Structure formats: C-alpha cells, structure tokens
C-alpha cells in the first residue's frame, strides 16, 4: 500500500473498512435493504428484498433473508423510540384465517393489532412494486411467540407466518450498499 492510500483512509469522510469493529454504526432500520448481510444464529443471511409499510404516520419494514435452510422474513419497527425486531417463517402448512381460533403448534394466540397499510418494495420480494395490504398480528400470552396474517389483495388468500422477537444483541448487521442514483 502506498503512502497516498494511507492518507486517503485517514481523511474524514473517506472510505472506511466496512468490517472494522469501530466502523459499524449503531443498528437502525434504515441500514437494511437489498444487499445487506444479517448475521443471526450463526448464519449469515443476505437481504434479497425489502418491503416498506405505511399506515398513517407509522412506518415499518420487512426484509427477505436467504442463507439458511429456508427463507426468513425479518421485521423491523420503531415503536415509541424502541426497535421491535422479529424473525418470521411463512407457514403454508397452517390453514388458519382471521376469526379462526388462533392455535398453532399447540400455542394459543390473542390478537394484538390489525389494519390496512400501503407498501412499496425493492429488490426481490415476490410482491408487486407497491399496493395496499391487510394485516392481523397476534402473540401468545408472554409475547415470546408471534403469529401474523397478511393479505396482499382483497381477493387473495391470507398468508400465515409464525415468528419470535429478536434482541439487537442477537444479530450483527452489515449495512446495505447505498441505492444507485436514478
């Protein structure tokens, strides 16, 4: 490495090693997007695509992660200044619909929230670029297991997912590259 390379690295605002311990910024929802790496449970997942949801003033995100045995969805929400994170698995084997008794794998759930949100996508998600969707969220009695219903159009069937909350210390996020200029 020549001395000019060393000088460039030391400049404020210059490029930094993205894997350096002190280069990692505080985790936040805007660091995620297609191309980010999420290390969770000893597995490095690549964010293939992201969905941004809006319901009135509220915004939250879901990110499609691939790298393990099956794809996962990672939800990120800021609620009263706190991050709420969860890992989700789509459950095609669960034929529930909203209004049914909410019992999955012997666990009973209660409804926590329902609504309609607009959404936009980027990267690979399997969804259109944007639209409106319905959701219903449930939790077990101590909120350690989650259940979610999502419907992407009024005439489509509900998708069922089960999930579990995740603490920020359980994962490492290597941020997504910035979007390309349009």
PDB file of C-alpha atoms in Angstrom:
ATOM      1  CA  UNK A   1       0.000   0.000   0.000  1.00  0.00           C
ATOM      2  CA  UNK A   2       1.445   3.364  -0.929  1.00  0.00           C
ATOM      3  CA  UNK A   3       1.521   6.330   1.440  1.00  0.00           C
ATOM      4  CA  UNK A   4      -1.190   8.194  -0.516  1.00  0.00           C
ATOM      5  CA  UNK A   5      -3.531   5.237   0.149  1.00  0.00           C
ATOM      6  CA  UNK A   6      -2.829   5.565   3.871  1.00  0.00           C
ATOM      7  CA  UNK A   7      -3.501   9.301   3.790  1.00  0.00           C
ATOM      8  CA  UNK A   8      -6.807   8.745   1.930  1.00  0.00           C
ATOM      9  CA  UNK A   9      -8.012   6.234   4.563  1.00  0.00           C
ATOM     10  CA  UNK A  10      -7.325   8.675   7.393  1.00  0.00           C
ATOM     11  CA  UNK A  11      -9.299  11.565   5.864  1.00  0.00           C
ATOM     12  CA  UNK A  12     -12.626  12.401   7.476  1.00  0.00           C
ATOM     13  CA  UNK A  13     -15.405  11.304   5.139  1.00  0.00           C
ATOM     14  CA  UNK A  14     -13.043   8.973   3.268  1.00  0.00           C
ATOM     15  CA  UNK A  15     -13.773   5.331   2.724  1.00  0.00           C
ATOM     16  CA  UNK A  16     -13.571   3.019   5.704  1.00  0.00           C
ATOM     17  CA  UNK A  17     -13.267  -0.717   6.155  1.00  0.00           C
ATOM     18  CA  UNK A  18     -16.929  -1.836   6.417  1.00  0.00           C
ATOM     19  CA  UNK A  19     -15.915  -4.872   8.500  1.00  0.00           C
ATOM     20  CA  UNK A  20     -13.746  -2.983  11.006  1.00  0.00           C
ATOM     21  CA  UNK A  21     -15.082  -3.252  14.554  1.00  0.00           C
ATOM     22  CA  UNK A  22     -15.225   0.515  15.062  1.00  0.00           C
ATOM     23  CA  UNK A  23     -16.737   1.161  11.610  1.00  0.00           C
ATOM     24  CA  UNK A  24     -20.115  -0.387  12.459  1.00  0.00           C
ATOM     25  CA  UNK A  25     -22.679   2.338  13.201  1.00  0.00           C
ATOM     26  CA  UNK A  26     -25.438   1.845  15.756  1.00  0.00           C
ATOM     27  CA  UNK A  27     -28.044  -0.539  14.327  1.00  0.00           C
ATOM     28  CA  UNK A  28     -31.107   1.121  12.877  1.00  0.00           C
ATOM     29  CA  UNK A  29     -33.865   0.178  10.437  1.00  0.00           C
ATOM     30  CA  UNK A  30     -32.564   2.324   7.594  1.00  0.00           C
ATOM     31  CA  UNK A  31     -29.327   0.318   7.380  1.00  0.00           C
ATOM     32  CA  UNK A  32     -31.190  -2.649   5.962  1.00  0.00           C
ATOM     33  CA  UNK A  33     -32.085  -3.192   2.345  1.00  0.00           C
ATOM     34  CA  UNK A  34     -31.160  -5.446  -0.572  1.00  0.00           C
ATOM     35  CA  UNK A  35     -27.502  -6.385  -0.287  1.00  0.00           C
ATOM     36  CA  UNK A  36     -27.223  -6.040   3.496  1.00  0.00           C
ATOM     37  CA  UNK A  37     -25.938  -9.018   5.478  1.00  0.00           C
ATOM     38  CA  UNK A  38     -27.696 -10.060   8.695  1.00  0.00           C
ATOM     39  CA  UNK A  39     -25.775 -12.499  10.879  1.00  0.00           C
ATOM     40  CA  UNK A  40     -28.199 -14.331  13.183  1.00  0.00           C
ATOM     41  CA  UNK A  41     -27.955 -17.664  14.981  1.00  0.00           C
ATOM     42  CA  UNK A  42     -24.551 -18.401  13.468  1.00  0.00           C
ATOM     43  CA  UNK A  43     -25.819 -17.957   9.895  1.00  0.00           C
ATOM     44  CA  UNK A  44     -25.081 -15.049   7.554  1.00  0.00           C
ATOM     45  CA  UNK A  45     -28.222 -14.102   5.633  1.00  0.00           C
ATOM     46  CA  UNK A  46     -28.356 -11.839   2.582  1.00  0.00           C
ATOM     47  CA  UNK A  47     -31.232  -9.374   2.319  1.00  0.00           C
ATOM     48  CA  UNK A  48     -32.780 -10.190  -1.068  1.00  0.00           C
ATOM     49  CA  UNK A  49     -35.567  -7.648  -0.900  1.00  0.00           C
ATOM     50  CA  UNK A  50     -37.366  -5.250   1.389  1.00  0.00           C
ATOM     51  CA  UNK A  51     -40.942  -4.091   1.912  1.00  0.00           C
ATOM     52  CA  UNK A  52     -41.700  -0.690   3.457  1.00  0.00           C
ATOM     53  CA  UNK A  53     -45.148  -0.416   5.060  1.00  0.00           C
ATOM     54  CA  UNK A  54     -47.022   2.784   5.915  1.00  0.00           C
ATOM     55  CA  UNK A  55     -50.176   3.083   7.981  1.00  0.00           C
ATOM     56  CA  UNK A  56     -50.890   6.758   8.653  1.00  0.00           C
ATOM     57  CA  UNK A  57     -47.796   8.144  10.418  1.00  0.00           C
ATOM     58  CA  UNK A  58     -46.409   4.667  11.198  1.00  0.00           C
ATOM     59  CA  UNK A  59     -43.683   3.025   9.091  1.00  0.00           C
ATOM     60  CA  UNK A  60     -42.184  -0.451   9.433  1.00  0.00           C
ATOM     61  CA  UNK A  61     -40.116  -2.807   7.303  1.00  0.00           C
ATOM     62  CA  UNK A  62     -39.871  -6.494   6.399  1.00  0.00           C
ATOM     63  CA  UNK A  63     -36.742  -7.898   4.783  1.00  0.00           C
ATOM     64  CA  UNK A  64     -36.487 -11.221   2.921  1.00  0.00           C
ATOM     65  CA  UNK A  65     -33.411 -13.067   4.201  1.00  0.00           C
ATOM     66  CA  UNK A  66     -31.806 -16.021   2.435  1.00  0.00           C
ATOM     67  CA  UNK A  67     -28.853 -18.112   3.508  1.00  0.00           C
ATOM     68  CA  UNK A  68     -30.176 -20.789   5.856  1.00  0.00           C
ATOM     69  CA  UNK A  69     -32.377 -23.843   5.341  1.00  0.00           C
ATOM     70  CA  UNK A  70     -35.357 -21.702   4.408  1.00  0.00           C
ATOM     71  CA  UNK A  71     -36.025 -18.039   3.684  1.00  0.00           C
ATOM     72  CA  UNK A  72     -36.859 -15.860   6.694  1.00  0.00           C
ATOM     73  CA  UNK A  73     -38.600 -12.518   6.935  1.00  0.00           C
ATOM     74  CA  UNK A  74     -37.026 -10.041   9.350  1.00  0.00           C
ATOM     75  CA  UNK A  75     -39.397  -7.328  10.600  1.00  0.00           C
ATOM     76  CA  UNK A  76     -38.122  -4.027  11.940  1.00  0.00           C
ATOM     77  CA  UNK A  77     -40.316  -1.435  13.615  1.00  0.00           C
ATOM     78  CA  UNK A  78     -39.627   1.668  15.653  1.00  0.00           C
ATOM     79  CA  UNK A  79     -42.279   1.905  18.364  1.00  0.00           C
ATOM     80  CA  UNK A  80     -42.088   4.711  20.930  1.00  0.00           C
ATOM     81  CA  UNK A  81     -38.365   5.124  20.206  1.00  0.00           C
ATOM     82  CA  UNK A  82     -37.617   1.403  20.671  1.00  0.00           C
ATOM     83  CA  UNK A  83     -36.715  -1.079  17.965  1.00  0.00           C
ATOM     84  CA  UNK A  84     -39.018  -4.080  17.761  1.00  0.00           C
ATOM     85  CA  UNK A  85     -37.366  -6.881  15.786  1.00  0.00           C
ATOM     86  CA  UNK A  86     -38.702 -10.322  14.878  1.00  0.00           C
ATOM     87  CA  UNK A  87     -37.773 -13.260  12.647  1.00  0.00           C
ATOM     88  CA  UNK A  88     -40.650 -14.867  10.746  1.00  0.00           C
ATOM     89  CA  UNK A  89     -41.223 -18.114   8.849  1.00  0.00           C
ATOM     90  CA  UNK A  90     -44.045 -18.413   6.310  1.00  0.00           C
ATOM     91  CA  UNK A  91     -46.333 -21.283   7.331  1.00  0.00           C
ATOM     92  CA  UNK A  92     -48.040 -22.743   4.259  1.00  0.00           C
ATOM     93  CA  UNK A  93     -48.905 -25.769   6.448  1.00  0.00           C
ATOM     94  CA  UNK A  94     -51.219 -23.664   8.676  1.00  0.00           C
ATOM     95  CA  UNK A  95     -54.705 -23.224   7.126  1.00  0.00           C
ATOM     96  CA  UNK A  96     -55.885 -20.504   9.562  1.00  0.00           C
ATOM     97  CA  UNK A  97     -57.788 -17.368   8.655  1.00  0.00           C
ATOM     98  CA  UNK A  98     -58.630 -14.329  10.760  1.00  0.00           C
ATOM     99  CA  UNK A  99     -61.535 -15.208  13.046  1.00  0.00           C
ATOM    100  CA  UNK A 100     -60.484 -18.867  13.473  1.00  0.00           C
ATOM    101  CA  UNK A 101     -59.247 -19.982  16.907  1.00  0.00           C
ATOM    102  CA  UNK A 102     -55.625 -18.812  16.894  1.00  0.00           C
ATOM    103  CA  UNK A 103     -53.785 -22.014  17.844  1.00  0.00           C
ATOM    104  CA  UNK A 104     -50.613 -23.091  16.024  1.00  0.00           C
ATOM    105  CA  UNK A 105     -48.302 -25.922  17.103  1.00  0.00           C
ATOM    106  CA  UNK A 106     -50.271 -26.189  20.365  1.00  0.00           C
ATOM    107  CA  UNK A 107     -49.727 -22.495  21.202  1.00  0.00           C
ATOM    108  CA  UNK A 108     -52.749 -20.192  21.713  1.00  0.00           C
ATOM    109  CA  UNK A 109     -52.536 -16.613  20.459  1.00  0.00           C
ATOM    110  CA  UNK A 110     -54.536 -13.427  21.029  1.00  0.00           C
ATOM    111  CA  UNK A 111     -54.964 -10.565  18.582  1.00  0.00           C
ATOM    112  CA  UNK A 112     -52.676  -7.559  19.203  1.00  0.00           C
ATOM    113  CA  UNK A 113     -53.204  -5.383  16.131  1.00  0.00           C
ATOM    114  CA  UNK A 114     -54.952  -5.280  12.775  1.00  0.00           C
ATOM    115  CA  UNK A 115     -55.113  -2.817   9.944  1.00  0.00           C
ATOM    116  CA  UNK A 116     -54.511  -1.878   6.342  1.00  0.00           C
ATOM    117  CA  UNK A 117     -51.234  -0.447   5.083  1.00  0.00           C
ATOM    118  CA  UNK A 118     -49.742   0.771   1.846  1.00  0.00           C
ATOM    119  CA  UNK A 119     -46.454  -0.807   0.818  1.00  0.00           C
ATOM    120  CA  UNK A 120     -43.564  -0.398  -1.595  1.00  0.00           C
ATOM    121  CA  UNK A 121     -40.901  -2.969  -2.420  1.00  0.00           C
ATOM    122  CA  UNK A 122     -37.289  -3.025  -3.565  1.00  0.00           C
ATOM    123  CA  UNK A 123     -35.173  -5.962  -4.632  1.00  0.00           C
ATOM    124  CA  UNK A 124     -36.655  -9.474  -4.765  1.00  0.00           C
ATOM    125  CA  UNK A 125     -39.760  -9.972  -2.605  1.00  0.00           C
ATOM    126  CA  UNK A 126     -42.248 -11.862  -4.777  1.00  0.00           C
ATOM    127  CA  UNK A 127     -44.615  -8.891  -4.466  1.00  0.00           C
ATOM    128  CA  UNK A 128     -45.609  -6.100  -6.851  1.00  0.00           C
ATOM    129  CA  UNK A 129     -43.699  -2.794  -6.651  1.00  0.00           C
ATOM    130  CA  UNK A 130     -46.420  -1.406  -4.386  1.00  0.00           C
ATOM    131  CA  UNK A 131     -50.018  -1.552  -3.307  1.00  0.00           C
ATOM    132  CA  UNK A 132     -52.308  -1.961  -0.307  1.00  0.00           C
ATOM    133  CA  UNK A 133     -52.396  -4.910   2.078  1.00  0.00           C
ATOM    134  CA  UNK A 134     -54.300  -6.099   5.161  1.00  0.00           C
ATOM    135  CA  UNK A 135     -52.614  -7.460   8.271  1.00  0.00           C
ATOM    136  CA  UNK A 136     -53.521  -9.016  11.590  1.00  0.00           C
ATOM    137  CA  UNK A 137     -50.904  -9.618  14.292  1.00  0.00           C
ATOM    138  CA  UNK A 138     -51.184 -11.952  17.277  1.00  0.00           C
ATOM    139  CA  UNK A 139     -48.979 -13.027  20.195  1.00  0.00           C
ATOM    140  CA  UNK A 140     -49.017 -15.753  22.817  1.00  0.00           C
ATOM    141  CA  UNK A 141     -49.596 -14.837  26.479  1.00  0.00           C
ATOM    142  CA  UNK A 142     -45.999 -13.718  27.200  1.00  0.00           C
ATOM    143  CA  UNK A 143     -45.371 -12.397  23.647  1.00  0.00           C
ATOM    144  CA  UNK A 144     -42.473 -14.837  23.111  1.00  0.00           C
ATOM    145  CA  UNK A 145     -44.152 -16.373  20.039  1.00  0.00           C
ATOM    146  CA  UNK A 146     -45.865 -14.354  17.318  1.00  0.00           C
ATOM    147  CA  UNK A 147     -48.447 -15.085  14.637  1.00  0.00           C
ATOM    148  CA  UNK A 148     -49.157 -12.891  11.625  1.00  0.00           C
ATOM    149  CA  UNK A 149     -51.692 -12.843   8.810  1.00  0.00           C
ATOM    150  CA  UNK A 150     -51.045 -10.824   5.648  1.00  0.00           C
ATOM    151  CA  UNK A 151     -53.259 -10.448   2.580  1.00  0.00           C
ATOM    152  CA  UNK A 152     -51.863  -8.630  -0.445  1.00  0.00           C
ATOM    153  CA  UNK A 153     -55.189  -8.030  -2.217  1.00  0.00           C
ATOM    154  CA  UNK A 154     -58.830  -8.434  -1.119  1.00  0.00           C
ATOM    155  CA  UNK A 155     -59.373 -11.480  -3.372  1.00  0.00           C
ATOM    156  CA  UNK A 156     -56.151 -13.267  -2.318  1.00  0.00           C
ATOM    157  CA  UNK A 157     -55.859 -15.827   0.485  1.00  0.00           C
ATOM    158  CA  UNK A 158     -54.256 -14.850   3.809  1.00  0.00           C
ATOM    159  CA  UNK A 159     -50.587 -15.747   4.296  1.00  0.00           C
ATOM    160  CA  UNK A 160     -49.766 -17.086   7.760  1.00  0.00           C
ATOM    161  CA  UNK A 161     -46.369 -16.666   9.442  1.00  0.00           C
ATOM    162  CA  UNK A 162     -45.022 -17.510  12.874  1.00  0.00           C
ATOM    163  CA  UNK A 163     -42.227 -15.570  14.462  1.00  0.00           C
ATOM    164  CA  UNK A 164     -40.232 -14.751  17.523  1.00  0.00           C
ATOM    165  CA  UNK A 165     -38.906 -11.464  18.881  1.00  0.00           C
ATOM    166  CA  UNK A 166     -35.184 -10.794  18.416  1.00  0.00           C
ATOM    167  CA  UNK A 167     -32.949  -8.562  20.532  1.00  0.00           C
ATOM    168  CA  UNK A 168     -30.434  -6.280  18.780  1.00  0.00           C
ATOM    169  CA  UNK A 169     -27.566  -8.115  20.541  1.00  0.00           C
ATOM    170  CA  UNK A 170     -28.597 -11.391  18.866  1.00  0.00           C
ATOM    171  CA  UNK A 171     -27.590 -10.194  15.420  1.00  0.00           C
ATOM    172  CA  UNK A 172     -24.972  -8.300  13.512  1.00  0.00           C
ATOM    173  CA  UNK A 173     -25.926  -6.171  10.524  1.00  0.00           C
ATOM    174  CA  UNK A 174     -23.545  -5.224   7.755  1.00  0.00           C
ATOM    175  CA  UNK A 175     -25.407  -2.328   6.065  1.00  0.00           C
ATOM    176  CA  UNK A 176     -26.747  -2.410   2.553  1.00  0.00           C
ATOM    177  CA  UNK A 177     -24.864  -0.546  -0.134  1.00  0.00           C
ATOM    178  CA  UNK A 178     -26.496   2.802  -0.954  1.00  0.00           C
ATOM    179  CA  UNK A 179     -29.152   2.747  -3.699  1.00  0.00           C
ATOM    180  CA  UNK A 180     -27.875   3.511  -7.206  1.00  0.00           C
ATOM    181  CA  UNK A 181     -28.609   7.023  -8.451  1.00  0.00           C
ATOM    182  CA  UNK A 182     -31.778   7.105 -10.532  1.00  0.00           C
TER     183      UNK A 182
END
